[in-house]
Amino acid sequence: MRGVVFDGTRVEVVDDLAVREPGPGEVRVAVAAAGLCHSDLSVVDGTIPFPVPVVLGHEGAGVVESVGAGVTHVVPGDHVALSTLANCGTCPECDRGRPTMCREAIGRPGRPFTRGDRPLYQFARNSAFAERTVVRAVQAVRIPDDVPLPSAALIGCGVLTGVGAVLNRARVDRGDSVVVIGTGGIGLNVLQGARLAGALTVVAVDANPAKEGVARRFGATEFLTSTDGVRDILPTGADHVFECVGRVELVRRAVDLLDRHGQAVLLGTPPADAEASFVVSAMFLDKAILGCRYGSSRPQRDIPLYTELYRRGRLLLDELVTATYPVEDFEKARADAEAGRVARAVLTF
């Protein structure tokens, strides 16, 4: 079968992958579509260290092909969106409703794929850049058949992370002011999360002026090409600033733009050893810097919720899929994504 493999040096679309049958508590999925997220590219450029060779991809949707022993919530033929994190469901963090903090969900990559006689690692317990993948049962979330799979693919990472950061982590309230730095796939979902939460002023900041139209479509009330103009719109600062780029100077800027009791939420992915600075005395006015993993989401709850919001016309998904590419055109999709020509490139099988 086809898939996208990174061997530590180069990325290659191969056609000789194999994946094992599902074991107890696992689901095998025929992947229909997968979004190309910045995290996949971060594995390739070394920003996210990961063992190789690895089958890339972590944001996908498809059709259940077979299930292992003990799996009852999905059956062959069901349409599913794939969650990136494979929480265990039994540890104290899972029991508290915080599956993104489950230690089983952080690292510990398996190797369900083979190429010839060589095993390959699975990225994020998912590897959606393959025609078929095997995931834990908790990662396969059933969705209605009328939701287009290329759109549904984006729920599993970009939507859960961006919308979830607003609703679950920052808990933006009606009338709040929000600044979103960076309007890629995550930033656009932060914008629509702010819209859903009832934020009054939502400022999108992106160096590319061509992104203004889509930013406003997703919920921005103002658009700037630099953070320098934020104080003209919000003289006392913002209630919430989301950094969605992953640059330390923008992390500092996010902190500097906060009003009293404001929150800076970090969603971008800088290099693993990156450090940022801020003026400590500025934080004593009840300001906060919040990390956020995967939108602090609960995928088995949030994916059905976001799917239903989409079906009712309140959450945008189709508009995120600005271009689809056959998996063989991975390099073109990668180039378009890195150049910012698309909000989200989606690979199809």
GROMACS .gro file of C-alpha atoms in nm:
model
  349
    1MET     CA    1   0.000   0.000   0.000
    2ARG     CA    2   0.101   0.365  -0.041
    3GLY     CA    3   0.230   0.591   0.233
    4VAL     CA    4   0.461   0.880   0.315
    5VAL     CA    5   0.782   0.774   0.490
    6PHE     CA    6   1.057   0.987   0.646
    7ASP     CA    7   1.384   0.802   0.689
    8GLY     CA    8   1.570   1.075   0.876
    9THR     CA    9   1.711   1.230   0.560
   10ARG     CA   10   1.435   1.254   0.305
   11VAL     CA   11   1.061   1.210   0.262
   12GLU     CA   12   0.943   0.953   0.010
   13VAL     CA   13   0.604   0.835  -0.114
   14VAL     CA   14   0.630   0.456  -0.123
   15ASP     CA   15   0.394   0.186  -0.245
   16ASP     CA   16   0.525  -0.118  -0.058
   17LEU     CA   17   0.406  -0.051   0.297
   18ALA     CA   18   0.221  -0.311   0.501
   19VAL     CA   19   0.033  -0.273   0.828
   20ARG     CA   20  -0.063  -0.551   1.066
   21GLU     CA   21  -0.415  -0.653   1.162
   22PRO     CA   22  -0.569  -0.487   1.469
   23GLY     CA   23  -0.504  -0.646   1.805
   24PRO     CA   24  -0.730  -0.632   2.112
   25GLY     CA   25  -0.861  -0.281   2.164
   26GLU     CA   26  -0.745  -0.161   1.821
   27VAL     CA   27  -0.910  -0.050   1.498
   28ARG     CA   28  -0.784  -0.075   1.142
   29VAL     CA   29  -0.892   0.217   0.925
   30ALA     CA   30  -0.884   0.268   0.549
   31VAL     CA   31  -0.772   0.632   0.537
   32ALA     CA   32  -0.960   0.848   0.287
   33ALA     CA   33  -0.802   1.187   0.359
   34ALA     CA   34  -0.535   1.339   0.582
   35GLY     CA   35  -0.445   1.699   0.654
   36LEU     CA   36  -0.084   1.811   0.623
   37CYS     CA   37  -0.016   1.978   0.957
   38HIS     CA   38   0.289   2.182   1.055
   39SER     CA   39   0.376   1.913   1.310
   40ASP     CA   40   0.442   1.667   1.027
   41LEU     CA   41   0.683   1.915   0.871
   42SER     CA   42   0.840   1.974   1.213
   43VAL     CA   43   0.938   1.607   1.228
   44VAL     CA   44   1.107   1.642   0.889
   45ASP     CA   45   1.300   1.958   0.982
   46GLY     CA   46   1.396   1.824   1.326
   47THR     CA   47   1.191   2.066   1.537
   48ILE     CA   48   1.003   1.765   1.677
   49PRO     CA   49   1.252   1.482   1.748
   50PHE     CA   50   1.111   1.144   1.647
   51PRO     CA   51   1.259   0.800   1.578
   52VAL     CA   52   1.291   0.695   1.214
   53PRO     CA   53   1.197   0.551   0.976
   54VAL     CA   54   0.845   0.676   1.044
   55VAL     CA   55   0.518   0.689   0.854
   56LEU     CA   56   0.401   1.049   0.881
   57GLY     CA   57   0.056   1.198   0.929
   58HIS     CA   58  -0.166   1.249   1.232
   59GLU     CA   59  -0.480   1.429   1.112
   60GLY     CA   60  -0.706   1.195   0.919
   61ALA     CA   61  -1.044   1.038   0.857
   62GLY     CA   62  -1.157   0.721   0.688
   63VAL     CA   63  -1.367   0.406   0.708
   64VAL     CA   64  -1.331   0.129   0.964
   65GLU     CA   65  -1.200  -0.183   0.792
   66SER     CA   66  -1.175  -0.422   1.088
   67VAL     CA   67  -1.171  -0.416   1.467
   68GLY     CA   68  -0.988  -0.611   1.732
   69ALA     CA   69  -1.127  -0.800   2.027
   70GLY     CA   70  -1.322  -0.590   2.276
   71VAL     CA   71  -1.401  -0.302   2.038
   72THR     CA   72  -1.774  -0.232   2.033
   73HIS     CA   73  -1.821   0.140   1.971
   74VAL     CA   74  -1.734   0.117   1.600
   75VAL     CA   75  -1.787  -0.157   1.341
   76PRO     CA   76  -1.656  -0.215   0.988
   77GLY     CA   77  -1.804   0.040   0.751
   78ASP     CA   78  -1.832   0.321   1.006
   79HIS     CA   79  -1.688   0.659   0.912
   80VAL     CA   80  -1.441   0.785   1.172
   81ALA     CA   81  -1.225   1.086   1.244
   82LEU     CA   82  -0.890   0.995   1.398
   83SER     CA   83  -0.770   1.150   1.720
   84THR     CA   84  -0.398   1.218   1.744
   85LEU     CA   85  -0.354   1.113   2.106
   86ALA     CA   86  -0.410   0.758   2.225
   87ASN     CA   87  -0.492   0.799   2.592
   88CYS     CA   88  -0.524   0.490   2.809
   89GLY     CA   89  -0.862   0.573   2.966
   90THR     CA   90  -0.770   0.430   3.307
   91CYS     CA   91  -0.502   0.652   3.464
   92PRO     CA   92  -0.575   0.936   3.711
   93GLU     CA   93  -0.547   1.202   3.439
   94CYS     CA   94  -0.794   1.022   3.213
   95ASP     CA   95  -1.025   0.972   3.509
   96ARG     CA   96  -1.016   1.347   3.575
   97GLY     CA   97  -1.123   1.416   3.217
   98ARG     CA   98  -0.776   1.528   3.106
   99PRO     CA   99  -0.680   1.274   2.839
  100THR     CA  100  -0.421   1.504   2.682
  101MET     CA  101  -0.219   1.467   3.003
  102CYS     CA  102  -0.226   1.086   2.993
  103ARG     CA  103   0.132   0.962   2.991
  104GLU     CA  104   0.035   0.685   2.752
  105ALA     CA  105  -0.061   0.958   2.505
  106ILE     CA  106   0.282   1.121   2.516
  107GLY     CA  107   0.548   0.937   2.318
  108ARG     CA  108   0.600   0.560   2.326
  109PRO     CA  109   0.562   0.515   1.949
  110GLY     CA  110   0.470   0.171   1.822
  111ARG     CA  111   0.578   0.004   1.498
  112PRO     CA  112   0.272  -0.151   1.331
  113PHE     CA  113   0.407  -0.088   0.979
  114THR     CA  114   0.661  -0.285   0.782
  115ARG     CA  115   0.840  -0.229   0.457
  116GLY     CA  116   0.990  -0.554   0.343
  117ASP     CA  117   1.124  -0.703   0.665
  118ARG     CA  118   1.194  -0.366   0.830
  119PRO     CA  119   0.951  -0.224   1.090
  120LEU     CA  120   0.855   0.144   1.071
  121TYR     CA  121   0.744   0.374   1.351
  122GLN     CA  122   0.399   0.525   1.377
  123PHE     CA  123   0.376   0.902   1.424
  124ALA     CA  124   0.148   1.017   1.705
  125ARG     CA  125  -0.004   0.667   1.728
  126ASN     CA  126  -0.177   0.760   1.404
  127SER     CA  127   0.024   0.777   1.077
  128ALA     CA  128  -0.262   0.899   0.862
  129PHE     CA  129  -0.035   0.937   0.556
  130ALA     CA  130  -0.095   0.575   0.467
  131GLU     CA  131  -0.377   0.398   0.287
  132ARG     CA  132  -0.443   0.198   0.603
  133THR     CA  133  -0.344   0.243   0.962
  134VAL     CA  134  -0.405   0.072   1.296
  135VAL     CA  135  -0.500   0.291   1.592
  136ARG     CA  136  -0.619   0.239   1.944
  137ALA     CA  137  -0.996   0.214   1.972
  138VAL     CA  138  -1.016   0.538   2.167
  139GLN     CA  139  -0.866   0.723   1.868
  140ALA     CA  140  -1.140   0.619   1.625
  141VAL     CA  141  -1.437   0.850   1.677
  142ARG     CA  142  -1.750   0.773   1.478
  143ILE     CA  143  -1.891   1.055   1.265
  144PRO     CA  144  -2.206   1.076   1.049
  145ASP     CA  145  -2.169   0.946   0.693
  146ASP     CA  146  -2.284   1.278   0.548
  147VAL     CA  147  -1.972   1.464   0.668
  148PRO     CA  148  -1.719   1.478   0.381
  149LEU     CA  149  -1.410   1.286   0.485
  150PRO     CA  150  -1.158   1.550   0.361
  151SER     CA  151  -1.330   1.800   0.589
  152ALA     CA  152  -1.366   1.554   0.875
  153ALA     CA  153  -0.994   1.480   0.858
  154LEU     CA  154  -0.915   1.827   0.988
  155ILE     CA  155  -1.114   1.786   1.307
  156GLY     CA  156  -0.863   1.541   1.455
  157CYS     CA  157  -0.584   1.796   1.501
  158GLY     CA  158  -0.636   2.148   1.370
  159VAL     CA  159  -0.992   2.193   1.493
  160LEU     CA  160  -0.943   2.014   1.824
  161THR     CA  161  -0.629   2.218   1.892
  162GLY     CA  162  -0.749   2.561   1.783
  163VAL     CA  163  -1.113   2.559   1.890
  164GLY     CA  164  -1.025   2.358   2.200
  165ALA     CA  165  -0.760   2.610   2.307
  166VAL     CA  166  -1.031   2.876   2.313
  167LEU     CA  167  -1.314   2.681   2.473
  168ASN     CA  168  -1.130   2.437   2.698
  169ARG     CA  169  -0.799   2.600   2.794
  170ALA     CA  170  -0.847   2.977   2.780
  171ARG     CA  171  -1.223   2.957   2.840
  172VAL     CA  172  -1.289   3.274   2.642
  173ASP     CA  173  -1.612   3.437   2.758
  174ARG     CA  174  -1.876   3.653   2.593
  175GLY     CA  175  -1.748   4.005   2.526
  176ASP     CA  176  -1.379   3.917   2.569
  177SER     CA  177  -1.108   4.055   2.344
  178VAL     CA  178  -0.886   3.809   2.156
  179VAL     CA  179  -0.567   3.847   1.951
  180VAL     CA  180  -0.456   3.561   1.726
  181ILE     CA  181  -0.096   3.575   1.600
  182GLY     CA  182  -0.068   3.361   1.288
  183THR     CA  183  -0.363   3.254   1.071
  184GLY     CA  184  -0.257   2.913   0.947
  185GLY     CA  185  -0.464   2.603   1.012
  186ILE     CA  186  -0.444   2.637   1.392
  187GLY     CA  187  -0.492   3.014   1.395
  188LEU     CA  188  -0.804   2.998   1.179
  189ASN     CA  189  -0.956   2.751   1.422
  190VAL     CA  190  -0.869   2.977   1.714
  191LEU     CA  191  -1.055   3.252   1.529
  192GLN     CA  192  -1.367   3.044   1.487
  193GLY     CA  193  -1.340   2.924   1.844
  194ALA     CA  194  -1.342   3.288   1.955
  195ARG     CA  195  -1.646   3.348   1.737
  196LEU     CA  196  -1.826   3.050   1.891
  197ALA     CA  197  -1.736   3.172   2.242
  198GLY     CA  198  -1.889   3.515   2.176
  199ALA     CA  199  -1.570   3.723   2.184
  200LEU     CA  200  -1.644   4.085   2.095
  201THR     CA  201  -1.315   4.203   1.940
  202VAL     CA  202  -1.107   3.943   1.757
  203VAL     CA  203  -0.783   4.070   1.604
  204ALA     CA  204  -0.604   3.846   1.354
  205VAL     CA  205  -0.236   3.919   1.292
  206ASP     CA  206  -0.051   3.772   0.995
  207ALA     CA  207   0.238   3.908   0.787
  208ASN     CA  208   0.062   3.794   0.469
  209PRO     CA  209  -0.208   4.052   0.378
  210ALA     CA  210  -0.370   3.801   0.140
  211LYS     CA  211  -0.500   3.612   0.445
  212GLU     CA  212  -0.733   3.890   0.556
  213GLY     CA  213  -1.038   3.759   0.371
  214VAL     CA  214  -1.023   3.407   0.513
  215ALA     CA  215  -0.937   3.538   0.861
  216ARG     CA  216  -1.249   3.753   0.861
  217ARG     CA  217  -1.455   3.463   0.730
  218PHE     CA  218  -1.350   3.254   1.028
  219GLY     CA  219  -1.426   3.521   1.285
  220ALA     CA  220  -1.172   3.805   1.285
  221THR     CA  221  -1.326   4.149   1.337
  222GLU     CA  222  -0.992   4.321   1.267
  223PHE     CA  223  -0.687   4.224   1.061
  224LEU     CA  224  -0.328   4.348   1.097
  225THR     CA  225  -0.002   4.254   0.927
  226SER     CA  226   0.196   4.335   1.243
  227THR     CA  227   0.135   4.326   1.617
  228ASP     CA  228   0.243   4.691   1.627
  229GLY     CA  229  -0.114   4.804   1.561
  230VAL     CA  230  -0.286   4.596   1.829
  231ARG     CA  231  -0.271   4.870   2.092
  232ASP     CA  232  -0.445   5.109   1.854
  233ILE     CA  233  -0.744   4.874   1.860
  234LEU     CA  234  -0.711   4.756   2.221
  235PRO     CA  235  -0.539   5.041   2.410
  236THR     CA  236  -0.529   4.858   2.745
  237GLY     CA  237  -0.439   4.523   2.592
  238ALA     CA  238  -0.623   4.198   2.520
  239ASP     CA  239  -0.795   3.949   2.745
  240HIS     CA  240  -0.645   3.659   2.547
  241VAL     CA  241  -0.353   3.639   2.303
  242PHE     CA  242  -0.291   3.314   2.114
  243GLU     CA  243   0.056   3.261   1.963
  244CYS     CA  244   0.012   3.019   1.674
  245VAL     CA  245   0.346   3.054   1.493
  246GLY     CA  246   0.610   2.913   1.728
  247ARG     CA  247   0.861   3.200   1.735
  248VAL     CA  248   1.003   3.310   2.070
  249GLU     CA  249   0.989   3.679   1.982
  250LEU     CA  250   0.617   3.640   1.917
  251VAL     CA  251   0.573   3.462   2.249
  252ARG     CA  252   0.722   3.770   2.415
  253ARG     CA  253   0.497   3.993   2.208
  254ALA     CA  254   0.193   3.791   2.312
  255VAL     CA  255   0.277   3.850   2.678
  256ASP     CA  256   0.338   4.222   2.622
  257LEU     CA  257  -0.005   4.264   2.458
  258LEU     CA  258  -0.202   4.140   2.760
  259ASP     CA  259  -0.442   4.351   2.960
  260ARG     CA  260  -0.477   4.301   3.334
  261HIS     CA  261  -0.587   3.946   3.409
  262GLY     CA  262  -0.497   3.854   3.050
  263GLN     CA  263  -0.378   3.516   2.925
  264ALA     CA  264  -0.115   3.433   2.664
  265VAL     CA  265  -0.183   3.087   2.519
  266LEU     CA  266   0.108   2.916   2.341
  267LEU     CA  267   0.010   2.694   2.046
  268GLY     CA  268   0.301   2.733   1.802
  269THR     CA  269   0.585   2.481   1.807
  270PRO     CA  270   0.934   2.634   1.838
  271PRO     CA  271   1.249   2.417   1.851
  272ALA     CA  272   1.254   2.188   2.154
  273ASP     CA  273   1.532   2.385   2.325
  274ALA     CA  274   1.390   2.733   2.252
  275GLU     CA  275   1.365   2.978   2.541
  276ALA     CA  276   1.153   3.293   2.569
  277SER     CA  277   1.176   3.584   2.811
  278PHE     CA  278   0.930   3.827   2.963
  279VAL     CA  279   0.927   4.105   3.222
  280VAL     CA  280   0.840   3.934   3.549
  281SER     CA  281   0.692   4.242   3.715
  282ALA     CA  282   0.440   4.273   3.432
  283MET     CA  283   0.283   3.942   3.536
  284PHE     CA  284   0.177   4.057   3.883
  285LEU     CA  285  -0.147   4.203   3.747
  286ASP     CA  286  -0.295   3.853   3.743
  287LYS     CA  287  -0.159   3.778   3.395
  288ALA     CA  288  -0.085   3.420   3.290
  289ILE     CA  289   0.112   3.226   3.031
  290LEU     CA  290  -0.065   2.902   2.941
  291GLY     CA  291   0.076   2.606   2.757
  292CYS     CA  292  -0.182   2.405   2.571
  293ARG     CA  293  -0.157   2.048   2.448
  294TYR     CA  294  -0.399   1.944   2.177
  295GLY     CA  295  -0.659   2.202   2.279
  296SER     CA  296  -0.698   2.041   2.623
  297SER     CA  297  -0.950   1.831   2.435
  298ARG     CA  298  -1.155   1.524   2.511
  299PRO     CA  299  -1.177   1.376   2.161
  300GLN     CA  300  -1.458   1.130   2.223
  301ARG     CA  301  -1.669   1.423   2.343
  302ASP     CA  302  -1.533   1.709   2.132
  303ILE     CA  303  -1.519   1.546   1.787
  304PRO     CA  304  -1.894   1.462   1.788
  305LEU     CA  305  -1.969   1.811   1.922
  306TYR     CA  306  -1.767   1.988   1.653
  307THR     CA  307  -1.911   1.760   1.387
  308GLU     CA  308  -2.264   1.854   1.490
  309LEU     CA  309  -2.175   2.224   1.495
  310TYR     CA  310  -2.049   2.179   1.138
  311ARG     CA  311  -2.368   2.005   1.031
  312ARG     CA  312  -2.569   2.296   1.173
  313GLY     CA  313  -2.359   2.553   0.986
  314ARG     CA  314  -2.190   2.697   1.295
  315LEU     CA  315  -1.839   2.552   1.251
  316LEU     CA  316  -1.642   2.590   0.928
  317LEU     CA  317  -1.465   2.283   0.792
  318ASP     CA  318  -1.504   2.282   0.413
  319GLU     CA  319  -1.347   2.630   0.399
  320LEU     CA  320  -1.031   2.494   0.565
  321VAL     CA  321  -0.975   2.248   0.281
  322THR     CA  322  -0.826   2.497   0.039
  323ALA     CA  323  -0.656   2.229  -0.172
  324THR     CA  324  -0.657   1.850  -0.203
  325TYR     CA  325  -0.369   1.647  -0.343
  326PRO     CA  326  -0.333   1.280  -0.436
  327VAL     CA  327  -0.079   1.132  -0.196
  328GLU     CA  328   0.165   1.101  -0.487
  329ASP     CA  329   0.175   1.483  -0.497
  330PHE     CA  330   0.301   1.509  -0.139
  331GLU     CA  331   0.593   1.734  -0.233
  332LYS     CA  332   0.364   1.984  -0.402
  333ALA     CA  333   0.134   1.983  -0.099
  334ARG     CA  334   0.435   2.033   0.125
  335ALA     CA  335   0.565   2.324  -0.083
  336ASP     CA  336   0.225   2.494  -0.089
  337ALA     CA  337   0.184   2.450   0.287
  338GLU     CA  338   0.531   2.582   0.370
  339ALA     CA  339   0.479   2.884   0.143
  340GLY     CA  340   0.147   2.964   0.308
  341ARG     CA  341  -0.047   2.929  -0.016
  342VAL     CA  342  -0.309   2.707   0.149
  343ALA     CA  343  -0.480   2.710   0.489
  344ARG     CA  344  -0.462   2.331   0.499
  345ALA     CA  345  -0.337   2.092   0.233
  346VAL     CA  346  -0.527   1.763   0.238
  347LEU     CA  347  -0.384   1.440   0.097
  348THR     CA  348  -0.632   1.193  -0.049
  349PHE     CA  349  -0.607   0.821  -0.112
   0.00000   0.00000   0.00000
